[in-house]
Amino acid sequence: MISKIHCTAIKGIDGFLVSVETDVSAGLPTFSIVGLPDTEVKESKDRVASAIRNSGFSFPLKKITVNLSPAKIKKSGSHYDLAIAIGILSATNQLSENAKEKISTSVFVAELGLDGHIKPASGILPMLMAIKEGKGKQINSVFLSYDNLNEAIISKTQPFCPISLKDLVYFLEGNLTADKLLNTTAAISNEEEKLEVHGLDFSEVKGQSLAKRALEIAAAGSHNILLSGPPGTGKSMLAKRFNTILPPLTHDEALEITRVYSVCNLLGKTKFMDERPFRDPHHTISDIALVGGGSNPRPGEVTLAHNGVLFLDEFAEFSRASLEVLRQPMESFNVTISRAKESVNFPSKFTLIAAMNPCPCGHNGQAERMCRCTPAQINRYKGKISGPLLDRIDLAINLNPVKYGDWKKLSEGESSTNIKERVVKARDIQVERFKNSKTTANAFMTNKEMKQFCKLPDDAGSVLENAMRKLGLSARSLDKILKTARTIADLEGEPDIKSSHIIEVFQYRTMDRKGVAE
Ligand SMILES: [Zn+2]
C-alpha cells in the first residue's frame, strides 16, 4: 500500500512543498529512502523505526521504500522524520480512514526522538512562509514541534504542536482535542540576549571627526568603508558603534534576516530578528565559512550579515582566497553556490566595514613610533587588498593617533542618537526616491538610476572631470564617487549634487591617491 504525506524542504532560504511517498510491500525487510536525500535524511530511518515501536505501534518487517518528491531537488535535514513515520503508519493501515483524510490536507515538519517525542527543526520560518504564500494550496493544518512555535507565529501560521507521535495519532483519530495540542498562551518576547551594540555610543569616541563623518555617510547610504590606521586609533571602537547610527529595520528586512537565522538554526527560542546583525568574523576564517558553501550549501558570514554589517578587522590578515571570494557578494548582493545537481542562492546585502593597519607592524607613517617593516613587506601587506576588491569599497580613510595632550582637551563626541537622526532623514529621502525599485539605498543604485539621480550641474561636473584626469580614475571609481556624493547631498537635504559634495567625497578616497592606506 502506498501513502502520500506533505512535508517541506529548503533551498537557499526559500521553502517549498515536498511529498513523502511511502510504499510498504511484501519482501525481505528493508528500509530505503530515495529522492536525493543527504546523510542526515538517511539517518531518519533509525529514528523513525524506534519512534514507531516506542510509541506502541508496529514497525512493519517488510520492504519499505520512501520517495521524497520532487526527486531532482536535494533534501537535507532531520525534519522529514515525522512525515515518514506518519507515512508508514498510514501505509500499514494503522490509521483509520478518518485520520487518513485529515492527513491528506496536513503538513508534518519535525524531527522525532527515539522515544517518539516531537523535536524542533531548522528553517521552519521559510517553510511555513512557502505554505502561506500558496505554494501548498491544499494545506489546512501544520504539525510541528512546540519549540518552533515562535517561527509559526512570525509567519502568522497557527500550527498544532503535539508532544509526541502518540499524541499526534490520538489527535488524528479524534481521541484528543485540539486544545491539548495547541499552546497559544506562549508569549513571544524579545527581551533576552540583545546585540552587543547596546550600551555603546558614538559619544564615547573622542576626536576622529573625519572618521565619524565618513561613517555617518556610510550609514546614510549603505556604503562600504575601509578604516586604516595604527593600533589604538579607535578603528574597532568606531566600527562596533556603527549599528547605533543605522536606521531601524523595516518589517520585510527583519523577516528576511529571521529567515536566514531560521535556516542556520541560529534563532533563539523566542526571538524575532528585529535588529541589524553585526558580524565580525576572525581573520583566520575559511572562505567557505565567510561566503557560504559546503557539499550541502550553508550560508556564510556574508549572509548572516544580510541587512546589517560585516566588520572585517585586520583586513589584510585575511587569506587571499577569503578576500577574493568576497567580491561576488559585494557586487551582486547575493551568493550563488553551484553544485552538480543544483545551484543555491543566499542573500548578502551588507555594509562592509574593513579595518587595517598601515603596515605589518602598524606604525608606518607615525612620527612617534618607528616602523620596523621593509618596503617590500609593506607592499606585500597592502597588495593583499587587490584593485578589484578596492573598487567595491566606497570610502577609505586614514586615522591618526590622537595625542594624549589633545585627547584630554577634547570634549565628548556627538551622541549616536543625534547622528542617527540625520541618517534616518537621509534614508527617508532614498526610500521615497527608490519607491518603485528594489534598490534600498544609494550604494545599491543601478546604472539607470545613477543616470537619473546623480546628474551633475556644470561646475560639479568640471570638478569631477579635472579630478578624473589628474588621478586617472576608473569608471567604477567614478560610480562610487557619484553615489557617495548623492548621499552627502541627501544628508544636507539638497535635491542636486553640488561641487562641494564632490570635493568632500575626495577626502574619503585615499585609494584614489597612492594605493591603499597610503
Ligand atoms: Zn611597519
mmCIF file of N, CA and C in Angstrom, residues 465-517:
data_model
loop_
_atom_site.group_PDB
_atom_site.id
_atom_site.type_symbol
_atom_site.label_atom_id
_atom_site.label_comp_id
_atom_site.label_asym_id
_atom_site.label_seq_id
_atom_site.Cartn_x
_atom_site.Cartn_y
_atom_site.Cartn_z
ATOM 1 N N GLU A 465 35.570 66.080 -13.504
ATOM 2 C CA GLU A 465 36.358 65.804 -14.713
ATOM 3 C C GLU A 465 37.841 66.071 -14.475
ATOM 4 N N ASN A 466 38.133 67.197 -13.823
ATOM 5 C CA ASN A 466 39.521 67.543 -13.500
ATOM 6 C C ASN A 466 40.179 66.459 -12.662
ATOM 7 N N ALA A 467 39.450 66.042 -11.622
ATOM 8 C CA ALA A 467 39.996 65.035 -10.710
ATOM 9 C C ALA A 467 40.235 63.730 -11.447
ATOM 10 N N MET A 468 39.314 63.377 -12.298
ATOM 11 C CA MET A 468 39.448 62.120 -13.044
ATOM 12 C C MET A 468 40.700 62.132 -13.902
ATOM 13 N N ARG A 469 40.930 63.274 -14.543
ATOM 14 C CA ARG A 469 42.087 63.379 -15.429
ATOM 15 C C ARG A 469 43.379 63.287 -14.608
ATOM 16 N N LYS A 470 43.414 64.028 -13.504
ATOM 17 C CA LYS A 470 44.626 64.064 -12.678
ATOM 18 C C LYS A 470 44.929 62.710 -12.045
ATOM 19 N N LEU A 471 43.889 62.033 -11.573
ATOM 20 C CA LEU A 471 44.097 60.806 -10.801
ATOM 21 C C LEU A 471 43.974 59.543 -11.653
ATOM 22 N N GLY A 472 43.519 59.706 -12.867
ATOM 23 C CA GLY A 472 43.350 58.540 -13.747
ATOM 24 C C GLY A 472 42.367 57.539 -13.159
ATOM 25 N N LEU A 473 41.172 58.021 -12.786
ATOM 26 C CA LEU A 473 40.201 57.153 -12.092
ATOM 27 C C LEU A 473 39.504 56.187 -13.047
ATOM 28 N N SER A 474 39.171 55.009 -12.524
ATOM 29 C CA SER A 474 38.438 54.016 -13.328
ATOM 30 C C SER A 474 36.955 54.385 -13.331
ATOM 31 N N ALA A 475 36.228 53.770 -14.270
ATOM 32 C CA ALA A 475 34.786 54.028 -14.369
ATOM 33 C C ALA A 475 34.091 53.604 -13.078
ATOM 34 N N ARG A 476 34.602 52.522 -12.474
ATOM 35 C CA ARG A 476 33.983 52.038 -11.233
ATOM 36 C C ARG A 476 34.187 53.034 -10.099
ATOM 37 N N SER A 477 35.402 53.619 -10.041
ATOM 38 C CA SER A 477 35.646 54.651 -9.025
ATOM 39 C C SER A 477 34.684 55.808 -9.212
ATOM 40 N N LEU A 478 34.471 56.172 -10.464
ATOM 41 C CA LEU A 478 33.587 57.295 -10.768
ATOM 42 C C LEU A 478 32.183 57.019 -10.228
ATOM 43 N N ASP A 479 31.694 55.801 -10.434
ATOM 44 C CA ASP A 479 30.375 55.419 -9.921
ATOM 45 C C ASP A 479 30.305 55.584 -8.412
ATOM 46 N N LYS A 480 31.355 55.100 -7.735
ATOM 47 C CA LYS A 480 31.370 55.158 -6.273
ATOM 48 C C LYS A 480 31.361 56.614 -5.796
ATOM 49 N N ILE A 481 32.122 57.448 -6.504
ATOM 50 C CA ILE A 481 32.193 58.858 -6.114
ATOM 51 C C ILE A 481 30.817 59.512 -6.257
ATOM 52 N N LEU A 482 30.150 59.216 -7.361
ATOM 53 C CA LEU A 482 28.828 59.817 -7.591
ATOM 54 C C LEU A 482 27.800 59.327 -6.566
ATOM 55 N N LYS A 483 27.827 58.047 -6.266
ATOM 56 C CA LYS A 483 26.870 57.509 -5.292
ATOM 57 C C LYS A 483 27.095 58.130 -3.907
ATOM 58 N N THR A 484 28.378 58.255 -3.546
ATOM 59 C CA THR A 484 28.686 58.826 -2.233
ATOM 60 C C THR A 484 28.287 60.304 -2.188
ATOM 61 N N ALA A 485 28.538 61.028 -3.292
ATOM 62 C CA ALA A 485 28.159 62.439 -3.349
ATOM 63 C C ALA A 485 26.642 62.583 -3.221
ATOM 64 N N ARG A 486 25.913 61.638 -3.816
ATOM 65 C CA ARG A 486 24.442 61.647 -3.716
ATOM 66 C C ARG A 486 24.031 61.544 -2.240
ATOM 67 N N THR A 487 24.724 60.686 -1.490
ATOM 68 C CA THR A 487 24.395 60.512 -0.078
ATOM 69 C C THR A 487 24.697 61.773 0.729
ATOM 70 N N ILE A 488 25.844 62.414 0.414
ATOM 71 C CA ILE A 488 26.177 63.653 1.140
ATOM 72 C C ILE A 488 25.110 64.712 0.856
ATOM 73 N N ALA A 489 24.677 64.786 -0.400
ATOM 74 C CA ALA A 489 23.614 65.737 -0.745
ATOM 75 C C ALA A 489 22.330 65.408 0.024
ATOM 76 N N ASP A 490 22.029 64.125 0.153
ATOM 77 C CA ASP A 490 20.830 63.719 0.908
ATOM 78 C C ASP A 490 20.943 64.108 2.385
ATOM 79 N N LEU A 491 22.148 63.953 2.954
ATOM 80 C CA LEU A 491 22.338 64.327 4.359
ATOM 81 C C LEU A 491 22.078 65.821 4.548
ATOM 82 N N GLU A 492 22.349 66.600 3.488
ATOM 83 C CA GLU A 492 22.103 68.045 3.572
ATOM 84 C C GLU A 492 20.710 68.410 3.085
ATOM 85 N N GLY A 493 19.964 67.427 2.651
ATOM 86 C CA GLY A 493 18.624 67.683 2.149
ATOM 87 C C GLY A 493 18.619 68.417 0.819
ATOM 88 N N GLU A 494 19.733 68.324 0.065
ATOM 89 C CA GLU A 494 19.837 69.019 -1.223
ATOM 90 C C GLU A 494 19.329 68.126 -2.352
ATOM 91 N N PRO A 495 18.439 68.652 -3.198
ATOM 92 C CA PRO A 495 17.964 67.826 -4.314
ATOM 93 C C PRO A 495 19.060 67.539 -5.345
ATOM 94 N N ASP A 496 20.018 68.466 -5.519
ATOM 95 C CA ASP A 496 21.078 68.267 -6.519
ATOM 96 C C ASP A 496 22.438 68.058 -5.869
ATOM 97 N N ILE A 497 23.285 67.290 -6.562
ATOM 98 C CA ILE A 497 24.667 67.143 -6.102
ATOM 99 C C ILE A 497 25.418 68.415 -6.478
ATOM 100 N N LYS A 498 26.135 68.987 -5.504
ATOM 101 C CA LYS A 498 26.886 70.216 -5.775
ATOM 102 C C LYS A 498 28.380 69.917 -5.815
ATOM 103 N N SER A 499 29.155 70.907 -6.292
ATOM 104 C CA SER A 499 30.602 70.680 -6.371
ATOM 105 C C SER A 499 31.200 70.457 -4.980
ATOM 106 N N SER A 500 30.609 71.095 -3.950
ATOM 107 C CA SER A 500 31.134 70.898 -2.590
ATOM 108 C C SER A 500 30.979 69.439 -2.143
ATOM 109 N N HIS A 501 29.918 68.796 -2.600
ATOM 110 C CA HIS A 501 29.714 67.386 -2.233
ATOM 111 C C HIS A 501 30.777 66.507 -2.879
ATOM 112 N N ILE A 502 31.077 66.812 -4.159
ATOM 113 C CA ILE A 502 32.103 66.034 -4.872
ATOM 114 C C ILE A 502 33.455 66.235 -4.183
ATOM 115 N N ILE A 503 33.750 67.477 -3.835
ATOM 116 C CA ILE A 503 35.041 67.769 -3.185
ATOM 117 C C ILE A 503 35.129 67.024 -1.851
ATOM 118 N N GLU A 504 34.023 66.991 -1.111
ATOM 119 C CA GLU A 504 34.055 66.277 0.175
ATOM 120 C C GLU A 504 34.334 64.779 -0.033
ATOM 121 N N VAL A 505 33.750 64.186 -1.066
ATOM 122 C CA VAL A 505 33.956 62.751 -1.293
ATOM 123 C C VAL A 505 35.447 62.434 -1.397
ATOM 124 N N PHE A 506 36.215 63.331 -2.067
ATOM 125 C CA PHE A 506 37.640 63.037 -2.259
ATOM 126 C C PHE A 506 38.429 62.975 -0.946
ATOM 127 N N GLN A 507 37.852 63.532 0.133
ATOM 128 C CA GLN A 507 38.522 63.404 1.432
ATOM 129 C C GLN A 507 38.502 61.959 1.920
ATOM 130 N N TYR A 508 37.527 61.189 1.413
ATOM 131 C CA TYR A 508 37.373 59.809 1.878
ATOM 132 C C TYR A 508 37.767 58.823 0.791
ATOM 133 N N ARG A 509 38.687 59.234 -0.080
ATOM 134 C CA ARG A 509 39.079 58.364 -1.185
ATOM 135 C C ARG A 509 40.593 58.195 -1.206
ATOM 136 N N THR A 510 41.176 57.709 -0.093
ATOM 137 C CA THR A 510 42.627 57.527 -0.077
ATOM 138 C C THR A 510 43.059 56.536 -1.152
ATOM 139 N N MET A 511 42.150 55.638 -1.542
ATOM 140 C CA MET A 511 42.523 54.631 -2.539
ATOM 141 C C MET A 511 42.771 55.262 -3.908
ATOM 142 N N ASP A 512 42.228 56.446 -4.155
ATOM 143 C CA ASP A 512 42.460 57.107 -5.440
ATOM 144 C C ASP A 512 43.789 57.865 -5.442
ATOM 145 N N ARG A 513 44.397 57.955 -4.255
ATOM 146 C CA ARG A 513 45.658 58.696 -4.196
ATOM 147 C C ARG A 513 46.822 57.785 -4.525
ATOM 148 N N LYS A 514 47.349 57.066 -3.519
ATOM 149 C CA LYS A 514 48.529 56.240 -3.812
ATOM 150 C C LYS A 514 48.299 54.817 -3.328
ATOM 151 N N GLY A 515 47.298 54.175 -3.850
ATOM 152 C CA GLY A 515 47.026 52.810 -3.385
ATOM 153 C C GLY A 515 46.388 52.832 -2.019
ATOM 154 N N VAL A 516 46.261 51.673 -1.425
ATOM 155 C CA VAL A 516 45.554 51.543 -0.149
ATOM 156 C C VAL A 516 46.308 52.213 0.981
ATOM 157 N N ALA A 517 45.588 52.763 1.880
ATOM 158 C CA ALA A 517 46.099 53.156 3.181
ATOM 159 C C ALA A 517 47.447 53.844 3.085
#
